[in-house]
mmCIF file of C-alpha atoms and ligand atoms in Angstrom:
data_model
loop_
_atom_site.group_PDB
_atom_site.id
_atom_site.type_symbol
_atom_site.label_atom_id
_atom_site.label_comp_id
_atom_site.label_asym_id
_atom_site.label_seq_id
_atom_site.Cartn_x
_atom_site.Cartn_y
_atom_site.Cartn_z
ATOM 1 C CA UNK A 1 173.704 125.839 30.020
ATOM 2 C CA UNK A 2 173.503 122.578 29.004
ATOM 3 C CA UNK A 3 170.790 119.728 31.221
ATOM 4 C CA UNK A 4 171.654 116.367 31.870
ATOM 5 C CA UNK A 5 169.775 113.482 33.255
ATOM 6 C CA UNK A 6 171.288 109.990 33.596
ATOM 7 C CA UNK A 7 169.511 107.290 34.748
ATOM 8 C CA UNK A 8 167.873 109.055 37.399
ATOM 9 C CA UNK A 9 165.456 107.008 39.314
ATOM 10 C CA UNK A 10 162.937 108.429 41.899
ATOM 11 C CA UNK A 11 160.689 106.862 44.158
ATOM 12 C CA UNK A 12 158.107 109.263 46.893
ATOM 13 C CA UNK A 13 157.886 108.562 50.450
ATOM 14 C CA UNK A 14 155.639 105.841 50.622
ATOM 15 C CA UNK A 15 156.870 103.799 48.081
ATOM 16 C CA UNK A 16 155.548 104.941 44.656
ATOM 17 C CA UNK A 17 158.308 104.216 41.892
ATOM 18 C CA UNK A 18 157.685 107.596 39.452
ATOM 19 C CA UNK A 19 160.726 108.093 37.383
ATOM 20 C CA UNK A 20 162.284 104.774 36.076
ATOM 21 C CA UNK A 21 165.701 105.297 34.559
ATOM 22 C CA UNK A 22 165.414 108.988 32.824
ATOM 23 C CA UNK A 23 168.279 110.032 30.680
ATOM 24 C CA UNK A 24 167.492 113.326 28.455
ATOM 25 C CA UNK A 25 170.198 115.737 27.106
ATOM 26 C CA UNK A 26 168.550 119.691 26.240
ATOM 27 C CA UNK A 27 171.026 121.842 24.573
ATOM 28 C CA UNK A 28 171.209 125.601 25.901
ATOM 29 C CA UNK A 29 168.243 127.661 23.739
ATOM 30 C CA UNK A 30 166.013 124.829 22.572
ATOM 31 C CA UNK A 31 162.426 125.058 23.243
ATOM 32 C CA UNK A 32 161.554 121.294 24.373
ATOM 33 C CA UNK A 33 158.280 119.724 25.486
ATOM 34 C CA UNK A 34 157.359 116.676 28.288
ATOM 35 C CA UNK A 35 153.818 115.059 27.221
ATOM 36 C CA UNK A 36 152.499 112.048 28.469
ATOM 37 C CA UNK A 37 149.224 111.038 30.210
ATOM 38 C CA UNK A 38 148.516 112.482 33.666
ATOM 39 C CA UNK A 39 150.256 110.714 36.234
ATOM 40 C CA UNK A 40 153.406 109.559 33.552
ATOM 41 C CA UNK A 41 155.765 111.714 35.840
ATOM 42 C CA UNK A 42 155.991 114.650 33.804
ATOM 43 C CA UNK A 43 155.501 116.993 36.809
ATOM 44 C CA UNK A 44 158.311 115.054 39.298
ATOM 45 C CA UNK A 45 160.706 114.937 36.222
ATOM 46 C CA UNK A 46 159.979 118.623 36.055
ATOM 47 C CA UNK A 47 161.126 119.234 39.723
ATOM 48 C CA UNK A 48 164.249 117.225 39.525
ATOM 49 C CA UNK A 49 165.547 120.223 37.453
ATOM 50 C CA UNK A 50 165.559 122.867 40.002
ATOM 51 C CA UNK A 51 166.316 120.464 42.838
ATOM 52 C CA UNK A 52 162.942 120.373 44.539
ATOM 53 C CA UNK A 53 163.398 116.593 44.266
ATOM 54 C CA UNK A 54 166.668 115.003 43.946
ATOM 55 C CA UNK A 55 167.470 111.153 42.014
ATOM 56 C CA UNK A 56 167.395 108.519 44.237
ATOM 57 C CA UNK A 57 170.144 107.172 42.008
ATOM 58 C CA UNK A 58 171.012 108.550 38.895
ATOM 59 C CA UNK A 59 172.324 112.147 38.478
ATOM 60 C CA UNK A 60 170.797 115.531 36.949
ATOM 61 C CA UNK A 61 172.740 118.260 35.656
ATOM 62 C CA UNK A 62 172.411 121.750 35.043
ATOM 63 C CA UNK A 63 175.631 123.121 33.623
ATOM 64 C CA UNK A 64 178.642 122.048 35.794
ATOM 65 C CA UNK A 65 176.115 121.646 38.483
ATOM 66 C CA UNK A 66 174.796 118.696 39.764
ATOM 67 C CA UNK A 67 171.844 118.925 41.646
ATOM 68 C CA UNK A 68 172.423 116.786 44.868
ATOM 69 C CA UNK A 69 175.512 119.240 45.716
ATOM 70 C CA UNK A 70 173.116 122.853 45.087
ATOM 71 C CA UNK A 71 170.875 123.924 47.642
ATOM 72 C CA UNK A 72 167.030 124.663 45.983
ATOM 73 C CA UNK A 73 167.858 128.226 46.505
ATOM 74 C CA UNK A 74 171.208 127.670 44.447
ATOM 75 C CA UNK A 75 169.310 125.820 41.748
ATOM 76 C CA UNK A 76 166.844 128.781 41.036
ATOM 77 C CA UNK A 77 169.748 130.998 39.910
ATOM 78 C CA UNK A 78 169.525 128.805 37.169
ATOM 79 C CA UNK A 79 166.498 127.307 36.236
ATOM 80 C CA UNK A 80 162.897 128.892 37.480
ATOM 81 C CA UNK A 81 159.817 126.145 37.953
ATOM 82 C CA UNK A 82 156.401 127.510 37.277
ATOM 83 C CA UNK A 83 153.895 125.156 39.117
ATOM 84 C CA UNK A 84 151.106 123.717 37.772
ATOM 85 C CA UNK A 85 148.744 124.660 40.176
ATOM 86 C CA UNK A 86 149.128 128.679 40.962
ATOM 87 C CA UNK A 87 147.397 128.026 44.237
ATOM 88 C CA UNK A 88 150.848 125.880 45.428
ATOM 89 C CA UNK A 89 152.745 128.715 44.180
ATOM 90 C CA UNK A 90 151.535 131.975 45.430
ATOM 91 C CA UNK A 91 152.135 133.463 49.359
ATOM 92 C CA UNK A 92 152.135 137.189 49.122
ATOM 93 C CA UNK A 93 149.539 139.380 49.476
ATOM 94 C CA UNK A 94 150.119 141.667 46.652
ATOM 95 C CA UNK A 95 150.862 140.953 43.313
ATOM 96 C CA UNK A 96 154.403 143.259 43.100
ATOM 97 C CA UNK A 97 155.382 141.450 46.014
ATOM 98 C CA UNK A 98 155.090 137.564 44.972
ATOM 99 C CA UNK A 99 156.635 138.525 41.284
ATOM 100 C CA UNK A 100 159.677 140.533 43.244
ATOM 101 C CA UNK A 101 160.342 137.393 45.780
ATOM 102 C CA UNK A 102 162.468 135.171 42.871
ATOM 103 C CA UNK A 103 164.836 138.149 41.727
ATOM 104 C CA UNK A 104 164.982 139.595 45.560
ATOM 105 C CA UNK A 105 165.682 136.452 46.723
ATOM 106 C CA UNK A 106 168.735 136.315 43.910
ATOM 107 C CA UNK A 107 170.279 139.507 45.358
ATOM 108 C CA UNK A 108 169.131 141.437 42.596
ATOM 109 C CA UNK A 109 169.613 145.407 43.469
ATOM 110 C CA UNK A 110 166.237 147.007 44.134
ATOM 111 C CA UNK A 111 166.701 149.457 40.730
ATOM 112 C CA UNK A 112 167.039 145.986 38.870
ATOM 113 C CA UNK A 113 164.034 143.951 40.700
ATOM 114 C CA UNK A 114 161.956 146.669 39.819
ATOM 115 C CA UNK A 115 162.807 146.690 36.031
ATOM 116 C CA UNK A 116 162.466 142.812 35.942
ATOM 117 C CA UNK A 117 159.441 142.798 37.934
ATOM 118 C CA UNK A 118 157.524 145.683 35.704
ATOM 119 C CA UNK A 119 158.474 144.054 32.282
ATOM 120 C CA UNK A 120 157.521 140.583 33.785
ATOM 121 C CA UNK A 121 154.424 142.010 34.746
ATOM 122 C CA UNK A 122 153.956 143.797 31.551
ATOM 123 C CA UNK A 123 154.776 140.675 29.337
ATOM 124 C CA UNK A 124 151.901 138.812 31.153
ATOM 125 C CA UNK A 125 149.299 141.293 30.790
ATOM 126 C CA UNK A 126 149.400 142.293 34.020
ATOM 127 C CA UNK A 127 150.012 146.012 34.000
ATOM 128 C CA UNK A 128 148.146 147.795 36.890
ATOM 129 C CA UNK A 129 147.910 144.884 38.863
ATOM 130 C CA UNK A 130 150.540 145.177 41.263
ATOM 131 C CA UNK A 131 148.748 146.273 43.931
ATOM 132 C CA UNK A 132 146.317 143.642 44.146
ATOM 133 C CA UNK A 133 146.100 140.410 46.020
ATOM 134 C CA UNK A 134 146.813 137.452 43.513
ATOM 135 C CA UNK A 135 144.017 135.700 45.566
ATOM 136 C CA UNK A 136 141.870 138.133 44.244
ATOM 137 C CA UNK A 137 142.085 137.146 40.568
ATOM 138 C CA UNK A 138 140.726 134.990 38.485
ATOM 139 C CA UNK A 139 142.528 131.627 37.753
ATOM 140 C CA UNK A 140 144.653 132.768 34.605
ATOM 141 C CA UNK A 141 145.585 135.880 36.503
ATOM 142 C CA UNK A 142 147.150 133.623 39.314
ATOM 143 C CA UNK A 143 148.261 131.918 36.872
ATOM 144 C CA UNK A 144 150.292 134.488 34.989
ATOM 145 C CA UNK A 145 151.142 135.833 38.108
ATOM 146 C CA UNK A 146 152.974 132.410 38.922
ATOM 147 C CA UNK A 147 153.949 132.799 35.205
ATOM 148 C CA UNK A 148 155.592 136.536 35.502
ATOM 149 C CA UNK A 149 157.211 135.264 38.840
ATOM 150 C CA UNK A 150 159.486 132.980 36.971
ATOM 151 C CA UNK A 151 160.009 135.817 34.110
ATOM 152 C CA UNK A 152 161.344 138.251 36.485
ATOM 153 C CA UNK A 153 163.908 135.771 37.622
ATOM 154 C CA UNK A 154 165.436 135.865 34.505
ATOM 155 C CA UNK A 155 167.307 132.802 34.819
ATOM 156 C CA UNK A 156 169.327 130.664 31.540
ATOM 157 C CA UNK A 157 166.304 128.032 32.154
ATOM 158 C CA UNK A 158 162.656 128.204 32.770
ATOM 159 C CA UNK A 159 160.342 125.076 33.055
ATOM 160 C CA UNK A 160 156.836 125.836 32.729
ATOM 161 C CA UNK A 161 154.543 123.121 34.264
ATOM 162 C CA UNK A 162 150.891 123.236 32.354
ATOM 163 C CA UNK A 163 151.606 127.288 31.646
ATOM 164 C CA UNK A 164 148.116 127.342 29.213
ATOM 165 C CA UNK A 165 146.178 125.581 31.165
ATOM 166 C CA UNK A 166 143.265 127.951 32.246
ATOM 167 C CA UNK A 167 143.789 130.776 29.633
ATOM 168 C CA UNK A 168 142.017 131.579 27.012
ATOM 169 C CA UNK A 169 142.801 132.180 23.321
ATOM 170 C CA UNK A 170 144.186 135.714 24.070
ATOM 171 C CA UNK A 171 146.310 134.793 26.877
ATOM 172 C CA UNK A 172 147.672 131.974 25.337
ATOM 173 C CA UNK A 173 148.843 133.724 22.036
ATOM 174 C CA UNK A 174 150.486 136.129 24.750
ATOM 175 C CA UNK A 175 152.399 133.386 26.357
ATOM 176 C CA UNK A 176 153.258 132.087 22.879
ATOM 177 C CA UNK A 177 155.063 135.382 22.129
ATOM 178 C CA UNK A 178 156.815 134.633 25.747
ATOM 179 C CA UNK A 179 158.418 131.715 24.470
ATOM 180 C CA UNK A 180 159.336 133.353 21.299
ATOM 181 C CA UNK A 181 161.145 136.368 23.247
ATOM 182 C CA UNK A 182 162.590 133.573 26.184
ATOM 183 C CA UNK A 183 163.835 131.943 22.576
ATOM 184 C CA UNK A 184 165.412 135.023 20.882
ATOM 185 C CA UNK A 185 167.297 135.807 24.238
ATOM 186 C CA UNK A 186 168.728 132.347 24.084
ATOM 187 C CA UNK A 187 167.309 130.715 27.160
ATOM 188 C CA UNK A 188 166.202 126.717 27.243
ATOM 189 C CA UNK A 189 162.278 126.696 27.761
ATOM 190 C CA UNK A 190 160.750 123.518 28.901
ATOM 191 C CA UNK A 191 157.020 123.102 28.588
ATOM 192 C CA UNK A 192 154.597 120.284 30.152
ATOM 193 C CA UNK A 193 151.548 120.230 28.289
ATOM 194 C CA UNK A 194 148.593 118.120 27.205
ATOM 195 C CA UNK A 195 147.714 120.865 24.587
ATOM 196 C CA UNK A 196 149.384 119.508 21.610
ATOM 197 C CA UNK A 197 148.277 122.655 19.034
ATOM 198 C CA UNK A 198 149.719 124.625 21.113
ATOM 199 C CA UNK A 199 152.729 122.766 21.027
ATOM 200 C CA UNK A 200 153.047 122.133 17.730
ATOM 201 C CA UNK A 201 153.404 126.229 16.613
ATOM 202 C CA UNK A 202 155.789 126.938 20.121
ATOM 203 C CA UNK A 203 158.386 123.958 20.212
ATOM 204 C CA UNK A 204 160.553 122.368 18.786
ATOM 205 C CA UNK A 205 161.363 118.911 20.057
ATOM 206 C CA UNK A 206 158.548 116.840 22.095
ATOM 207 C CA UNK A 207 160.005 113.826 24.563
ATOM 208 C CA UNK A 208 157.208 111.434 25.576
ATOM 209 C CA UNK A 209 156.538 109.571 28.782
ATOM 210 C CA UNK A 210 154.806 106.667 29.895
ATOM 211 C CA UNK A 211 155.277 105.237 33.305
ATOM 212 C CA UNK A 212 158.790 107.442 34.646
ATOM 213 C CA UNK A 213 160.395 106.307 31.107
ATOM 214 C CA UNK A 214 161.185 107.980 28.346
ATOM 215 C CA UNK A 215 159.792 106.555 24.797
ATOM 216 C CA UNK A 216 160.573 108.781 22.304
ATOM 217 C CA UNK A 217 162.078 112.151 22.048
ATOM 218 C CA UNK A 218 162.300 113.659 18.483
ATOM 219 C CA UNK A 219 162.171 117.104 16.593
ATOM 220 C CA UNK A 220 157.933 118.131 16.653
ATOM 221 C CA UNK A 221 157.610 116.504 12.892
ATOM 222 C CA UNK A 222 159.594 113.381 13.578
ATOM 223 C CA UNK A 223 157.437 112.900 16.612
ATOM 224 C CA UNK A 224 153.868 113.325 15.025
ATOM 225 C CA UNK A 225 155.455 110.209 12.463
ATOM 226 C CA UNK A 226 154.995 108.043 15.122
ATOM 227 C CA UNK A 227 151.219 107.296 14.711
ATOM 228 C CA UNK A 228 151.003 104.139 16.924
ATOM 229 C CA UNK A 229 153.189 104.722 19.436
ATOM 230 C CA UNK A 230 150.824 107.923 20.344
ATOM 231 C CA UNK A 231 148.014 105.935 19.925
ATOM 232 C CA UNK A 232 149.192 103.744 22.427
ATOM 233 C CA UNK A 233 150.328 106.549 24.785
ATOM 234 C CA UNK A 234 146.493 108.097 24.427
ATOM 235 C CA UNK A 235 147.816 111.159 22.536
ATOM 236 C CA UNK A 236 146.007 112.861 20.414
ATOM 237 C CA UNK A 237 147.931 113.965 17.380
ATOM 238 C CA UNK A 238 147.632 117.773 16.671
ATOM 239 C CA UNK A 239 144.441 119.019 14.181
ATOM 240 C CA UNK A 240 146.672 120.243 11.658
ATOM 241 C CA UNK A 241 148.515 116.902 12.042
ATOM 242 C CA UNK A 242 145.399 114.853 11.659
ATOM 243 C CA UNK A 243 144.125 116.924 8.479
ATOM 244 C CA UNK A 244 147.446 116.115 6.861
ATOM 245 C CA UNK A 245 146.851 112.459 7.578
ATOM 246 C CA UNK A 246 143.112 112.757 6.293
ATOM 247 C CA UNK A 247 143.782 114.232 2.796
ATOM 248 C CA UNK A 248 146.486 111.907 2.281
ATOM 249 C CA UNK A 249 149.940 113.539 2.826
ATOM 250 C CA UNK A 250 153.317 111.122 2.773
ATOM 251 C CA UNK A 251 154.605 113.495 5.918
ATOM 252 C CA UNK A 252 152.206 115.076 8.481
ATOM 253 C CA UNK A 253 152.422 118.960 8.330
ATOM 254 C CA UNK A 254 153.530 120.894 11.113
ATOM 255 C CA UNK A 255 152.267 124.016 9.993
ATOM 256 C CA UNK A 256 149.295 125.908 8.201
ATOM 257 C CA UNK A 257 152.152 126.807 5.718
ATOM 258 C CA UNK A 258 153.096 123.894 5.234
ATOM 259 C CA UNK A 259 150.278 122.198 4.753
ATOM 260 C CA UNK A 260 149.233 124.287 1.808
ATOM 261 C CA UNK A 261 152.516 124.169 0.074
ATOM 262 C CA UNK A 262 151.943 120.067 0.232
ATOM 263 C CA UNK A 263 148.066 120.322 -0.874
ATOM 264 C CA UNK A 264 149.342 122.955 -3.377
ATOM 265 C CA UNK A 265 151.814 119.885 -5.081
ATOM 266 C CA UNK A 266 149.620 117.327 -4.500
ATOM 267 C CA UNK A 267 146.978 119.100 -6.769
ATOM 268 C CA UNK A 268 148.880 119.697 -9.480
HETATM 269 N N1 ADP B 301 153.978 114.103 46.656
HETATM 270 C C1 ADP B 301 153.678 112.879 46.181
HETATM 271 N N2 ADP B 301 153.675 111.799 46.994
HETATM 272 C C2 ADP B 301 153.382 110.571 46.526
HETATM 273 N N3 ADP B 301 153.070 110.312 45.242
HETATM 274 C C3 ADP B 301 153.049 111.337 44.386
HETATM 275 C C4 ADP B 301 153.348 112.680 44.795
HETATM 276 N N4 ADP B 301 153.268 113.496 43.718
HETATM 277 C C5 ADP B 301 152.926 112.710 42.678
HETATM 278 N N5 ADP B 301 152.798 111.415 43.070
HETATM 279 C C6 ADP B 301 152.467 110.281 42.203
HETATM 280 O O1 ADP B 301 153.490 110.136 41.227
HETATM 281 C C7 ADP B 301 152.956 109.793 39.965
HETATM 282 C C8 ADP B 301 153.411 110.806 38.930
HETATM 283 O O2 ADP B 301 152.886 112.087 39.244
HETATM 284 P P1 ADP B 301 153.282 113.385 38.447
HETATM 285 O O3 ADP B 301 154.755 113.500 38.371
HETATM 286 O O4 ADP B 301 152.539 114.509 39.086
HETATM 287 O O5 ADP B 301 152.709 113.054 36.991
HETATM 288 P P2 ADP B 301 152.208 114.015 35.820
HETATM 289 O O6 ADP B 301 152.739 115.391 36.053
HETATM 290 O O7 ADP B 301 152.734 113.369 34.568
HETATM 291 O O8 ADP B 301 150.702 113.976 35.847
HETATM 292 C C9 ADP B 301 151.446 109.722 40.155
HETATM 293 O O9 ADP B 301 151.110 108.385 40.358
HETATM 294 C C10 ADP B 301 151.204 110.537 41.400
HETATM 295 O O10 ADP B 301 150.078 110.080 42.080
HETATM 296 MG MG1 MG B 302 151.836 117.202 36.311
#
């Protein structure tokens, strides 16, 4: 299922101009991150894809639908949002409950919500948690509450709005094997993050913006090329990145591998 935003402008009640003529093509199964300092418009850009917010002007595409014509409820068949604050996200008093709403509310059979619900559950380390009330938890386990929700739905899209944010080291080489499986089953993942080694081992193509515009959008090693203009966005290049840069290398590594194999040449 193929996205597609053109031109799309967007301005909040109250006048603040946030998106400022976005146009961004993601191909069905790429993994493809939004970065950009807070406040850039990552998270409004993010909504426009499940039709929480619709272009003033400008149009946004998911498949052969266009937002403006697809109720919200129509738009999560296709693409699931993960908020970036759990605490917006969650209502129900039980864990099962809030991770059953999205493929429920899809008119999933009860046999099938309750196989997407358990391995959603299971893939977010939440096993024997169903019973509980998400408020209950500790931030990461709303948050990978929020995060299973959106699993269960199983939809050909998923948008993940700050997903690491808030776990630790464990949880977040979980959520990298997410992506991996999401991947291998062929579904588009879109990530918003500030965490850039993260990024660098879980996606594939990064797309940068500053003020509602997009500035650059190339593959992850193409991207980390661009020393000045992420200087002058206030990114931080990965480490692995910066090491490369340190000892010398013509092209910034993107992996461990890769960095050795380049070290390995350069020392001989
Ligand atoms: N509901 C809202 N009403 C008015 N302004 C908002 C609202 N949500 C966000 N904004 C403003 O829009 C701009 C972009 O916000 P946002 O999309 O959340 O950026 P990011 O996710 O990149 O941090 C910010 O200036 C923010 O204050
Ligand atoms: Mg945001």
């Amino acid at each position: 299922m193929t996205i597609r935003m053109d031109d799309v402008h967007f301005t909040y009640p109250g006048g603040v101009k946030v998106l400022n003529g976005v146009s961004v093509t993601i191909q069905p199964g790429e993994k493809v991150a939004l970065v950009g300092q807070n406040g850039s418009g990552k998270t409004t850009l993010a909504r426009h894809l499940n039709g929480l917010l619709r272009p003033a002007t400008g149009s946004v595409w998911i498949g052969d639908w266009q937002t403006k014509d697809h109720s919200p409820a129509q738009m999560a068949r296709r693409v699931a949002y993960v908020f970036q604050n759990p605490d917006e996200q969650l209502f129900h008093q039980r864990v099962w409950d809030e991770v059953a709403f999205g493929p429920q509310n899809l008119g999933y059979s009860p046999g099938e919500v309750h196989i997407q619900v358990e391995q959603a559950l299971d893939l977010m380390g939440l096993g024997g948690t169903s019973n509980f009330n998400p408020r209950d938890l500790g931030y990461s386990g709303r948050k990978r509450v929020t995060l299973a929700s959106a699993l269960a739905m199983q939809t050909p899209v998923i948008v993940f709005d700050e997903p690491t944010a808030g776990l630790d080291s464990k949880e977040q080489e979980q959520f990298s094997k997410v992506i991996s499986l999401l991947h291998r089953q062929g579904k588009t993942v879109i990530v918003i993050s500030h965490d850039m080694d993260f990024l660098i081992e879980n996606i594939d193509r990064l797309v940068l913006i500053v003020s509602g515009k997009i500035v650059l959008d190339a593959s992850v090693q193409q991207f980390f090329e661009q020393d000045q203009m992420l200087k002058a966005s206030g990114l931080i290049a990965p480490q692995i990145i910066r090491l490369s840069r340190q000892m010398g290398h013509s092209h910034p590594s993107t992996s461990v591998e890769q960095f050795l194999d380049t070290q390995l040449k350069q020392s001989i």
